[in-house]
């Protein structure tokens, strides 16, 4: 087996583990979302669509930040929340999150947190997958995921979340409010994943293109909160999937909170020898 074939196998295996472990907490399968198509803004909010298209660039200018993520999923009367926290370097496109899975439905002791390293086109996970040695990482090629890792990993990559806004088609300025004590401007709108992929950075083009094809619709409704420098302080995307087993709808809301801009965000990716290449059992 060649190195390229091993990488493909790792990507498929890792994706299967994620789908079975993180997302199957409520039985997710293939999916999609909903939205509209208009443009709105006002003298206080500026040209909303233009400002949102540039929001990811403002993060690059900021350099880095701390981040908190929350992914809420509901299906068939069951609701779970997956939370994450860490740091992100927007110039290097590297991040590190500590992701907490919900408690086992059987009431067993809490699961170990998953450490996720985010990189252009790749996701590295530790403590994810039965049978993986504790000192090894699982690597997933996010371009192979039907959702571009916007949902499957249990946390949306902060920069990918920002780059979804590059595909904004409709946006309305709803006024000023506060996020964690910071004054912000609140916008509500709809982004198109296909448009976002065309305008995204090189590392996110493939994953966003995959999401545009993998979801039932490429339209994503969102609420975004920008500070006076145009940086995202909070963004909430809403998705709607169809459960592959019984076709029941699954509502997903992914929220990313960014703060403490300029905080140190040193992320070291695993060496080849630290990546697990064996079989991963589903948990």
CSV table of C-alpha atoms in Angstrom, one decimal:
chain,number,residue,atom,x,y,z
A,1,UNK,CA,0.0,0.0,0.0
A,2,UNK,CA,1.4,3.4,-1.0
A,3,UNK,CA,1.7,6.4,1.3
A,4,UNK,CA,-1.1,8.2,-0.6
A,5,UNK,CA,-3.4,5.1,-0.2
A,6,UNK,CA,-2.7,5.0,3.5
A,7,UNK,CA,-3.6,8.7,3.8
A,8,UNK,CA,-6.9,8.0,2.0
A,9,UNK,CA,-7.6,5.0,4.2
A,10,UNK,CA,-6.9,7.1,7.4
A,11,UNK,CA,-9.2,9.8,6.1
A,12,UNK,CA,-12.1,7.4,5.5
A,13,UNK,CA,-11.5,5.5,8.8
A,14,UNK,CA,-11.3,8.7,10.8
A,15,UNK,CA,-14.4,10.1,9.2
A,16,UNK,CA,-16.3,6.9,10.0
A,17,UNK,CA,-15.2,7.1,13.7
A,18,UNK,CA,-16.4,10.7,13.9
A,19,UNK,CA,-19.7,10.0,12.3
A,20,UNK,CA,-20.3,7.0,14.6
A,21,UNK,CA,-19.0,8.7,17.7
A,22,UNK,CA,-19.4,12.5,17.8
A,23,UNK,CA,-22.3,13.1,15.4
A,24,UNK,CA,-24.2,9.8,16.1
A,25,UNK,CA,-25.0,11.2,19.6
A,26,UNK,CA,-28.3,12.0,17.9
A,27,UNK,CA,-28.1,9.8,14.8
A,28,UNK,CA,-26.9,12.3,12.2
A,29,UNK,CA,-26.6,11.2,8.5
A,30,UNK,CA,-26.4,13.3,5.4
A,31,UNK,CA,-27.6,16.9,5.8
A,32,UNK,CA,-28.5,20.4,4.7
A,33,UNK,CA,-29.7,23.8,5.8
A,34,UNK,CA,-32.1,26.6,4.8
A,35,UNK,CA,-31.9,30.3,3.9
A,36,UNK,CA,-33.0,33.1,1.6
A,37,UNK,CA,-31.6,35.5,-1.0
A,38,UNK,CA,-31.7,39.3,-0.6
A,39,UNK,CA,-29.4,42.2,0.5
A,40,UNK,CA,-30.0,44.7,3.3
A,41,UNK,CA,-28.0,47.2,5.4
A,42,UNK,CA,-28.4,50.7,6.8
A,43,UNK,CA,-26.3,53.8,7.6
A,44,UNK,CA,-25.4,52.5,11.1
A,45,UNK,CA,-24.6,48.9,10.0
A,46,UNK,CA,-22.9,49.9,6.8
A,47,UNK,CA,-23.2,47.6,3.7
A,48,UNK,CA,-23.9,44.4,5.7
A,49,UNK,CA,-23.0,42.0,2.9
A,50,UNK,CA,-19.6,43.7,2.2
A,51,UNK,CA,-18.8,43.8,5.9
A,52,UNK,CA,-19.5,40.1,6.4
A,53,UNK,CA,-17.5,39.2,3.3
A,54,UNK,CA,-14.5,40.9,4.9
A,55,UNK,CA,-15.0,39.5,8.4
A,56,UNK,CA,-12.6,36.7,8.0
A,57,UNK,CA,-9.9,39.1,6.7
A,58,UNK,CA,-10.3,41.1,9.9
A,59,UNK,CA,-9.5,38.0,11.9
A,60,UNK,CA,-6.3,37.5,9.9
A,61,UNK,CA,-5.3,41.0,10.7
A,62,UNK,CA,-5.9,40.3,14.4
A,63,UNK,CA,-3.6,37.3,14.2
A,64,UNK,CA,-5.0,35.0,16.8
A,65,UNK,CA,-7.6,34.6,19.5
A,66,UNK,CA,-9.1,32.3,22.1
A,67,UNK,CA,-12.3,30.5,21.0
A,68,UNK,CA,-15.3,28.7,22.5
A,69,UNK,CA,-17.5,26.4,20.5
A,70,UNK,CA,-20.9,24.9,21.1
A,71,UNK,CA,-22.8,22.5,18.9
A,72,UNK,CA,-26.4,21.7,19.8
A,73,UNK,CA,-28.2,18.8,18.1
A,74,UNK,CA,-31.8,17.7,18.5
A,75,UNK,CA,-33.7,14.7,17.0
A,76,UNK,CA,-36.6,12.6,18.1
A,77,UNK,CA,-36.9,14.4,21.4
A,78,UNK,CA,-33.2,14.0,22.2
A,79,UNK,CA,-31.0,17.0,22.6
A,80,UNK,CA,-27.3,17.0,23.2
A,81,UNK,CA,-24.6,19.8,23.3
A,82,UNK,CA,-20.9,19.3,22.5
A,83,UNK,CA,-18.6,22.1,23.8
A,84,UNK,CA,-15.1,23.0,22.9
A,85,UNK,CA,-12.5,25.6,24.0
A,86,UNK,CA,-9.0,26.6,22.8
A,87,UNK,CA,-7.0,28.9,20.6
A,88,UNK,CA,-6.6,29.7,16.9
A,89,UNK,CA,-3.9,31.3,14.8
A,90,UNK,CA,-5.7,32.9,11.8
A,91,UNK,CA,-2.5,33.6,9.8
A,92,UNK,CA,-1.1,30.1,10.0
A,93,UNK,CA,-4.7,28.6,9.9
A,94,UNK,CA,-3.9,26.4,12.9
A,95,UNK,CA,-6.0,25.8,16.0
A,96,UNK,CA,-6.3,23.6,19.1
A,97,UNK,CA,-9.6,22.7,20.8
A,98,UNK,CA,-10.5,20.6,23.8
A,99,UNK,CA,-13.9,19.1,22.9
A,100,UNK,CA,-16.2,17.7,25.5
A,101,UNK,CA,-18.7,15.0,24.3
A,102,UNK,CA,-22.1,14.6,26.0
A,103,UNK,CA,-22.5,12.0,28.8
A,104,UNK,CA,-23.1,8.5,27.6
A,105,UNK,CA,-26.9,7.9,27.2
A,106,UNK,CA,-26.6,4.9,29.5
A,107,UNK,CA,-25.4,7.2,32.3
A,108,UNK,CA,-21.9,5.9,32.4
A,109,UNK,CA,-19.0,8.1,33.6
A,110,UNK,CA,-18.2,11.1,31.5
A,111,UNK,CA,-16.1,10.5,28.4
A,112,UNK,CA,-12.6,11.7,28.1
A,113,UNK,CA,-12.2,15.1,26.4
A,114,UNK,CA,-11.0,15.0,22.8
A,115,UNK,CA,-8.1,17.1,21.8
A,116,UNK,CA,-8.5,18.4,18.2
A,117,UNK,CA,-5.8,20.1,16.1
A,118,UNK,CA,-7.2,22.1,13.2
A,119,UNK,CA,-5.1,22.6,10.0
A,120,UNK,CA,-5.9,23.5,6.4
A,121,UNK,CA,-7.6,20.4,5.0
A,122,UNK,CA,-7.0,18.2,8.0
A,123,UNK,CA,-8.2,17.4,11.5
A,124,UNK,CA,-6.1,15.6,14.1
A,125,UNK,CA,-7.7,14.0,17.1
A,126,UNK,CA,-6.4,12.4,20.3
A,127,UNK,CA,-8.6,10.2,22.5
A,128,UNK,CA,-11.0,9.6,19.6
A,129,UNK,CA,-11.6,6.0,18.6
A,130,UNK,CA,-11.4,2.7,20.5
A,131,UNK,CA,-8.2,0.8,20.2
A,132,UNK,CA,-6.1,3.9,19.4
A,133,UNK,CA,-3.0,4.1,21.7
A,134,UNK,CA,-3.2,7.1,24.0
A,135,UNK,CA,-0.1,8.7,22.6
A,136,UNK,CA,-1.3,8.5,19.0
A,137,UNK,CA,-3.4,10.8,16.8
A,138,UNK,CA,-6.1,10.1,14.3
A,139,UNK,CA,-5.9,12.2,11.1
A,140,UNK,CA,-8.9,13.0,8.9
A,141,UNK,CA,-8.8,14.7,5.5
A,142,UNK,CA,-11.6,17.2,5.9
A,143,UNK,CA,-12.0,17.4,2.1
A,144,UNK,CA,-13.4,13.8,2.3
A,145,UNK,CA,-16.2,14.8,4.7
A,146,UNK,CA,-19.6,15.5,3.2
A,147,UNK,CA,-20.0,18.4,5.6
A,148,UNK,CA,-16.4,19.8,5.2
A,149,UNK,CA,-16.0,19.3,9.0
A,150,UNK,CA,-18.5,22.1,9.7
A,151,UNK,CA,-20.4,19.7,11.9
A,152,UNK,CA,-18.9,16.2,12.0
A,153,UNK,CA,-16.0,17.0,14.4
A,154,UNK,CA,-18.4,18.3,17.0
A,155,UNK,CA,-16.9,21.8,16.6
A,156,UNK,CA,-16.7,24.1,13.6
A,157,UNK,CA,-13.2,25.2,12.7
A,158,UNK,CA,-13.3,28.9,13.8
A,159,UNK,CA,-11.7,30.2,10.6
A,160,UNK,CA,-14.0,28.0,8.4
A,161,UNK,CA,-16.9,29.4,10.4
A,162,UNK,CA,-15.7,32.9,9.5
A,163,UNK,CA,-15.1,32.0,5.8
A,164,UNK,CA,-18.7,30.7,5.5
A,165,UNK,CA,-19.6,34.4,5.7
A,166,UNK,CA,-17.7,35.1,2.5
A,167,UNK,CA,-20.6,33.5,0.8
A,168,UNK,CA,-23.2,35.9,2.3
A,169,UNK,CA,-26.0,36.7,-0.1
A,170,UNK,CA,-28.5,38.3,2.2
A,171,UNK,CA,-27.8,40.2,5.4
A,172,UNK,CA,-29.8,42.6,7.6
A,173,UNK,CA,-28.3,44.9,10.3
A,174,UNK,CA,-30.4,44.4,13.5
A,175,UNK,CA,-28.7,47.0,15.7
A,176,UNK,CA,-26.1,47.1,18.5
A,177,UNK,CA,-25.9,44.7,21.4
A,178,UNK,CA,-23.1,43.2,23.6
A,179,UNK,CA,-21.3,39.9,23.5
A,180,UNK,CA,-19.3,39.1,26.7
A,181,UNK,CA,-19.2,42.8,27.6
A,182,UNK,CA,-18.0,44.0,24.2
A,183,UNK,CA,-20.2,46.3,22.0
A,184,UNK,CA,-21.1,44.6,18.7
A,185,UNK,CA,-23.2,45.0,15.6
A,186,UNK,CA,-25.7,42.2,15.1
A,187,UNK,CA,-26.4,40.9,11.5
A,188,UNK,CA,-28.7,38.1,10.4
A,189,UNK,CA,-28.5,36.6,7.0
A,190,UNK,CA,-27.9,33.7,4.7
A,191,UNK,CA,-24.7,32.4,3.1
A,192,UNK,CA,-24.2,30.1,0.2
A,193,UNK,CA,-21.5,27.5,0.7
A,194,UNK,CA,-20.6,27.3,-3.0
A,195,UNK,CA,-20.0,31.1,-3.1
A,196,UNK,CA,-18.0,30.8,0.1
A,197,UNK,CA,-15.8,28.1,-1.3
A,198,UNK,CA,-14.9,30.2,-4.3
A,199,UNK,CA,-13.8,33.1,-2.1
A,200,UNK,CA,-12.2,31.1,0.7
A,201,UNK,CA,-8.6,30.7,1.5
A,202,UNK,CA,-6.9,27.7,-0.2
A,203,UNK,CA,-7.1,25.5,2.8
A,204,UNK,CA,-10.9,25.9,3.2
A,205,UNK,CA,-11.9,25.8,-0.5
A,206,UNK,CA,-12.0,22.0,-0.6
A,207,UNK,CA,-13.9,21.4,2.7
A,208,UNK,CA,-16.5,24.2,1.9
A,209,UNK,CA,-16.9,22.8,-1.6
A,210,UNK,CA,-17.5,19.4,-0.2
A,211,UNK,CA,-20.1,20.8,2.3
A,212,UNK,CA,-21.9,22.7,-0.6
A,213,UNK,CA,-22.3,19.3,-2.4
A,214,UNK,CA,-22.9,17.2,0.7
A,215,UNK,CA,-25.7,19.2,2.3
A,216,UNK,CA,-29.2,19.0,1.1
A,217,UNK,CA,-28.9,22.7,0.3
A,218,UNK,CA,-25.9,25.0,0.1
A,219,UNK,CA,-27.7,27.8,1.9
A,220,UNK,CA,-26.8,28.5,5.6
A,221,UNK,CA,-28.8,30.9,7.8
A,222,UNK,CA,-26.6,32.7,10.4
A,223,UNK,CA,-26.4,35.3,13.1
A,224,UNK,CA,-23.1,37.2,13.2
A,225,UNK,CA,-21.9,39.7,15.7
A,226,UNK,CA,-19.0,42.0,14.7
A,227,UNK,CA,-17.1,44.4,16.9
A,228,UNK,CA,-16.2,48.0,15.8
A,229,UNK,CA,-13.1,46.7,14.0
A,230,UNK,CA,-15.1,44.3,11.9
A,231,UNK,CA,-13.9,41.2,13.8
A,232,UNK,CA,-16.3,38.3,14.5
A,233,UNK,CA,-17.1,38.1,18.2
A,234,UNK,CA,-19.8,35.5,17.8
A,235,UNK,CA,-21.3,33.6,14.9
A,236,UNK,CA,-24.1,31.1,14.9
A,237,UNK,CA,-24.9,28.9,11.9
A,238,UNK,CA,-28.0,26.7,11.7
A,239,UNK,CA,-28.1,23.4,9.9
A,240,UNK,CA,-30.9,20.8,9.3
A,241,UNK,CA,-29.9,17.3,8.5
A,242,UNK,CA,-31.9,14.2,7.7
A,243,UNK,CA,-31.2,11.1,9.8
A,244,UNK,CA,-30.0,8.4,7.5
A,245,UNK,CA,-31.7,5.6,9.6
A,246,UNK,CA,-35.3,6.8,10.0
A,247,UNK,CA,-35.3,10.0,7.8
A,248,UNK,CA,-36.2,12.1,10.8
A,249,UNK,CA,-35.0,15.7,10.8
A,250,UNK,CA,-32.0,16.7,13.0
A,251,UNK,CA,-31.6,20.4,14.0
A,252,UNK,CA,-28.0,21.5,14.5
A,253,UNK,CA,-26.9,24.9,15.7
A,254,UNK,CA,-23.1,25.6,15.7
A,255,UNK,CA,-21.9,28.7,17.7
A,256,UNK,CA,-18.4,30.1,17.7
A,257,UNK,CA,-17.3,32.7,20.3
A,258,UNK,CA,-14.0,34.6,19.7
A,259,UNK,CA,-12.3,36.7,22.3
A,260,UNK,CA,-8.9,37.8,23.7
A,261,UNK,CA,-7.5,38.7,20.3
A,262,UNK,CA,-3.7,38.5,20.1
A,263,UNK,CA,-3.5,35.7,22.7
A,264,UNK,CA,-0.6,33.2,22.1
A,265,UNK,CA,-1.8,30.4,19.8
A,266,UNK,CA,1.2,28.1,19.3
A,267,UNK,CA,0.0,24.8,17.7
A,268,UNK,CA,2.4,21.9,16.9
A,269,UNK,CA,1.0,19.3,14.5
A,270,UNK,CA,1.9,15.6,15.0
A,271,UNK,CA,4.8,14.0,13.3
A,272,UNK,CA,4.1,11.2,10.9
A,273,UNK,CA,5.2,8.7,13.5
A,274,UNK,CA,2.6,10.0,15.9
A,275,UNK,CA,-0.3,9.3,13.6
A,276,UNK,CA,-2.2,6.0,14.1
A,277,UNK,CA,-2.4,4.0,10.9
A,278,UNK,CA,-4.2,0.9,12.3
A,279,UNK,CA,-7.9,-0.1,12.4
A,280,UNK,CA,-10.1,2.2,14.6
A,281,UNK,CA,-13.1,0.5,16.3
A,282,UNK,CA,-16.4,2.4,16.6
A,283,UNK,CA,-17.2,3.4,20.2
